[in-house]
Amino acid sequence: MPPPTLVWMRDRGGRPALTEERIVRAATRIADAEGIDALSMRRVAAELGTGTTSLYRHIVGKDELIELMVDAVYGEDPLPEPGDGDWRGELADIARAFRRSLLAHPWLAQQASRRPALGPNVIARSDHTLSVAAKATPDATKAGMIVDVLNTYVLGSVSGELAEAEARRTTGMTEDQWRNSVGEYVAQVVESGRYPHFNRRVIEAGDPDAETRFEFGLFSLLAGLSDVL
C-alpha cells in the first residue's frame, strides 16, 4: 500500500484559503478547550455550522487536520530577528516561547513528542532554532543535538504543569486542596523518621512556582551545554 501523500505536497491552489483557515481555527479551539480526543471532523463541522462532507473538500481527515493545526500554532508568533551572537540568551527565549505555546495549547505537547511535523511554519521555526545552535558550534550534528535537548527539556518541564491542569480539571481540586487531602498521611510519613531527605523536603524546602522551576532547569541546561561544547 503506497504511503499517503503529505498535505504539503498536494496542490492546494484554487481552494478558498479562508475556509481551510476557519476549519483549523475551529479545530484548535475545540482541542484547546476539550483536548485532542474530543476532536473529530463531525465535531468541527458542528462548530462551524456546516456538514461534515464540506470539510472533506479541503482536508482529508483528522490526521491531516492535526498536522495543519500544529503548523498554524507554530506560525502564531513571528520569528525573532537575528540576535547579537548570545546563543544562550536566544535559546532561552526560544525555550520560553515554546513553553508558552504548550501551555496555551495543551494538546500540542503530545504532538510535538511524536515524529516531527513538516509544515512550513514548523520547518521555519526549526531552521531558526538550528541557526541559533550553530552559533554555539560549527558541528551540524551537535547543533541538532542542542535543539533536541532543549526541546526535550521544555516538553518534560511543561508536562508537570499540564498534568496538574488536567488533574484540576478532572478532579475539581486545586493543588492546595489536594495537599490538604493527603496532609494527614504525609504527616505520618514524616513522623516515622524513615525518610530523612523526604522530611527535609517537606519541612525545610521552599515551594517555588512552575516558572521558577522552569527557569532554574533552563539555566542549568544552558550552563551545562556551555561546559561540554
Coordinates of C-alpha atoms in Angstrom, one line a residue:
M1 CA 0.0 0.0 0.0
P2 CA 1.6 3.3 -1.0
P3 CA 2.2 5.9 1.7
P4 CA -0.3 8.7 1.9
T5 CA 0.7 12.0 0.2
L6 CA 1.6 14.7 2.6
V7 CA -0.8 17.7 2.6
W8 CA 2.2 19.9 2.0
M9 CA 2.9 18.1 -1.3
R10 CA -0.6 18.3 -2.8
D11 CA -1.8 21.1 -5.0
R12 CA -3.9 23.2 -2.6
G13 CA -4.4 26.0 -5.0
G14 CA -7.8 27.1 -6.1
R15 CA -9.3 26.2 -2.7
P16 CA -10.6 29.1 -0.5
A17 CA -7.7 29.6 1.9
L18 CA -10.0 31.3 4.4
T19 CA -12.2 28.2 4.6
E20 CA -9.2 26.0 5.4
E21 CA -8.1 28.6 7.9
R22 CA -11.5 28.7 9.6
I23 CA -11.6 24.9 9.9
V24 CA -8.1 24.9 11.5
R25 CA -9.1 27.7 13.9
A26 CA -12.3 25.9 14.9
A27 CA -10.4 22.6 15.5
T28 CA -7.8 24.4 17.6
R29 CA -10.5 26.0 19.7
I30 CA -12.0 22.6 20.4
A31 CA -8.7 20.9 21.2
D32 CA -7.6 23.8 23.4
A33 CA -10.8 23.6 25.4
E34 CA -11.6 19.9 25.4
G35 CA -8.5 18.0 24.4
I36 CA -7.4 16.3 21.2
D37 CA -9.6 13.3 21.9
A38 CA -12.7 15.5 21.6
L39 CA -11.7 16.5 18.1
S40 CA -13.4 14.9 15.1
M41 CA -14.4 16.1 11.6
R42 CA -18.0 15.9 12.7
R43 CA -17.3 18.0 15.8
V44 CA -15.6 20.6 13.8
A45 CA -18.4 20.7 11.2
A46 CA -20.9 21.3 14.0
E47 CA -18.7 24.1 15.4
L48 CA -18.8 25.7 12.0
G49 CA -22.5 25.0 11.4
T50 CA -21.8 23.0 8.2
G51 CA -21.9 19.4 7.0
T52 CA -19.0 17.1 7.6
T53 CA -18.8 16.4 3.8
S54 CA -17.9 20.0 3.2
L55 CA -14.8 19.7 5.4
Y56 CA -13.5 16.8 3.3
R57 CA -13.3 19.1 0.3
H58 CA -10.5 20.9 2.0
I59 CA -8.9 18.4 4.4
V60 CA -8.6 14.6 4.0
G61 CA -9.2 13.7 7.6
K62 CA -8.3 14.1 11.3
D63 CA -4.6 13.3 11.0
E64 CA -4.2 15.9 8.3
L65 CA -6.2 18.4 10.3
I66 CA -4.0 18.0 13.3
E67 CA -0.9 18.5 11.2
L68 CA -2.4 21.7 9.9
M69 CA -3.2 22.7 13.5
V70 CA 0.3 22.1 14.6
D71 CA 1.7 24.2 11.8
A72 CA -0.7 27.0 12.5
V73 CA 0.3 27.1 16.1
Y74 CA 4.0 27.2 15.2
G75 CA 3.2 30.2 13.0
E76 CA 1.2 32.2 15.6
D77 CA 4.2 34.3 16.6
P78 CA 6.7 35.9 14.1
L79 CA 10.2 34.5 14.1
P80 CA 12.6 36.5 16.2
E81 CA 15.0 38.9 14.5
P82 CA 18.6 37.8 14.2
G83 CA 20.4 38.1 17.6
D84 CA 23.8 39.6 18.5
G85 CA 25.5 36.3 19.0
D86 CA 24.4 35.5 22.5
W87 CA 23.3 31.9 21.7
R88 CA 22.4 31.1 25.4
G89 CA 20.1 34.1 25.6
E90 CA 18.5 33.3 22.3
L91 CA 18.0 29.7 23.1
A92 CA 16.4 30.7 26.5
D93 CA 14.0 32.9 24.6
I94 CA 13.1 30.1 22.2
A95 CA 12.5 27.7 25.1
R96 CA 10.3 30.2 26.9
A97 CA 8.2 30.8 23.7
F98 CA 7.8 27.1 23.2
R99 CA 6.6 26.7 26.8
R100 CA 4.0 29.4 26.3
S101 CA 2.7 27.7 23.2
L102 CA 2.5 24.3 25.0
L103 CA 0.6 25.9 27.9
A104 CA -1.8 27.8 25.6
H105 CA -2.4 24.6 23.5
P106 CA -2.1 21.6 25.9
W107 CA -2.7 19.1 23.1
L108 CA 0.4 20.3 21.3
A109 CA 2.8 18.6 23.8
Q110 CA 1.7 15.1 22.7
Q111 CA 2.0 16.0 19.0
A112 CA 5.4 17.6 19.5
S113 CA 6.7 14.5 21.1
R114 CA 6.0 12.4 18.1
R115 CA 7.7 12.3 14.7
P116 CA 8.3 15.9 13.6
A117 CA 5.6 17.7 11.7
L118 CA 6.8 19.1 8.3
G119 CA 4.7 22.1 7.7
P120 CA 6.3 25.4 6.5
N121 CA 5.9 27.1 9.9
V122 CA 7.4 24.2 11.7
I123 CA 10.3 24.0 9.4
A124 CA 10.9 27.7 9.5
R125 CA 11.0 27.7 13.3
S126 CA 13.2 24.7 13.4
D127 CA 15.6 26.4 10.9
H128 CA 15.7 29.4 13.1
T129 CA 16.5 27.4 16.3
L130 CA 19.2 25.5 14.4
S131 CA 20.7 28.8 13.2
V132 CA 21.0 29.9 16.9
A133 CA 22.5 26.5 17.9
A134 CA 25.0 26.9 15.1
K135 CA 26.4 29.9 16.9
A136 CA 27.4 27.6 19.7
T137 CA 29.1 25.0 17.5
P138 CA 30.1 24.7 13.8
D139 CA 29.3 20.9 14.1
A140 CA 25.9 20.3 12.5
T141 CA 25.3 17.1 14.4
K142 CA 26.0 18.8 17.8
A143 CA 23.8 21.8 16.7
G144 CA 21.0 19.3 16.1
M145 CA 21.5 17.7 19.4
I146 CA 21.4 21.0 21.2
V147 CA 18.0 21.6 19.7
D148 CA 16.8 18.1 20.6
V149 CA 18.0 18.6 24.2
L150 CA 16.3 22.0 24.5
N151 CA 13.0 20.7 23.2
T152 CA 13.1 17.6 25.4
Y153 CA 13.7 19.8 28.4
V154 CA 10.8 22.1 27.7
L155 CA 8.4 19.2 26.9
G156 CA 9.5 17.4 30.1
S157 CA 9.2 20.5 32.3
V158 CA 5.8 21.5 30.9
S159 CA 4.4 18.0 31.3
G160 CA 4.1 18.5 35.0
E161 CA 2.3 21.8 34.6
L162 CA -0.1 20.2 32.1
A163 CA -0.7 17.2 34.3
E164 CA -1.6 19.5 37.2
A165 CA -4.0 21.4 35.0
E166 CA -5.6 18.1 33.8
A167 CA -5.9 16.9 37.4
R168 CA -7.6 20.1 38.4
R169 CA -10.0 19.8 35.5
T170 CA -10.9 16.1 36.2
T171 CA -11.0 16.2 40.0
G172 CA -12.1 19.7 40.6
M173 CA -9.4 20.1 43.2
T174 CA -6.7 22.7 43.2
E175 CA -3.1 21.7 44.2
D176 CA -3.6 23.2 47.6
Q177 CA -6.8 21.2 48.1
W178 CA -5.0 18.0 47.1
R179 CA -2.2 18.7 49.5
N180 CA -4.7 19.2 52.3
S181 CA -6.4 15.9 51.4
V182 CA -3.1 14.0 51.8
G183 CA -1.7 16.1 54.6
E184 CA -2.5 13.6 57.4
Y185 CA -0.8 10.8 55.6
V186 CA 2.3 12.9 54.8
A187 CA 2.5 13.9 58.4
Q188 CA 2.5 10.2 59.4
V189 CA 5.4 9.5 57.0
V190 CA 7.4 12.5 58.4
E191 CA 6.8 11.3 62.0
S192 CA 8.0 7.8 61.2
G193 CA 11.5 9.3 60.6
R194 CA 12.3 6.6 58.0
Y195 CA 12.9 9.1 55.2
P196 CA 15.1 12.0 56.4
H197 CA 15.6 13.6 53.0
F198 CA 11.9 13.5 52.2
N199 CA 11.3 15.1 55.6
R200 CA 13.7 17.9 54.8
R201 CA 11.9 18.5 51.5
V202 CA 8.5 18.7 53.3
I203 CA 9.7 20.7 56.3
E204 CA 12.5 22.9 55.2
A205 CA 12.3 23.3 51.4
G206 CA 10.6 26.2 49.8
D207 CA 7.8 25.8 47.2
P208 CA 8.9 27.5 44.0
D209 CA 6.3 28.1 41.4
A210 CA 6.3 26.5 38.0
E211 CA 8.1 29.4 36.2
T212 CA 10.8 29.5 38.8
R213 CA 11.4 25.8 38.5
F214 CA 11.4 26.1 34.7
E215 CA 14.0 28.9 34.7
F216 CA 16.3 27.0 37.1
G217 CA 16.3 24.0 34.9
L218 CA 16.8 26.1 31.8
F219 CA 19.7 28.0 33.3
S220 CA 21.3 24.6 34.4
L221 CA 20.8 23.1 30.9
L222 CA 22.4 26.1 29.1
A223 CA 25.2 26.2 31.6
G224 CA 25.9 22.5 31.1
L225 CA 25.9 23.0 27.3
S226 CA 28.5 25.7 27.7
D227 CA 30.7 23.3 29.6
V228 CA 30.6 20.5 27.0
L229 CA 30.9 22.5 23.8

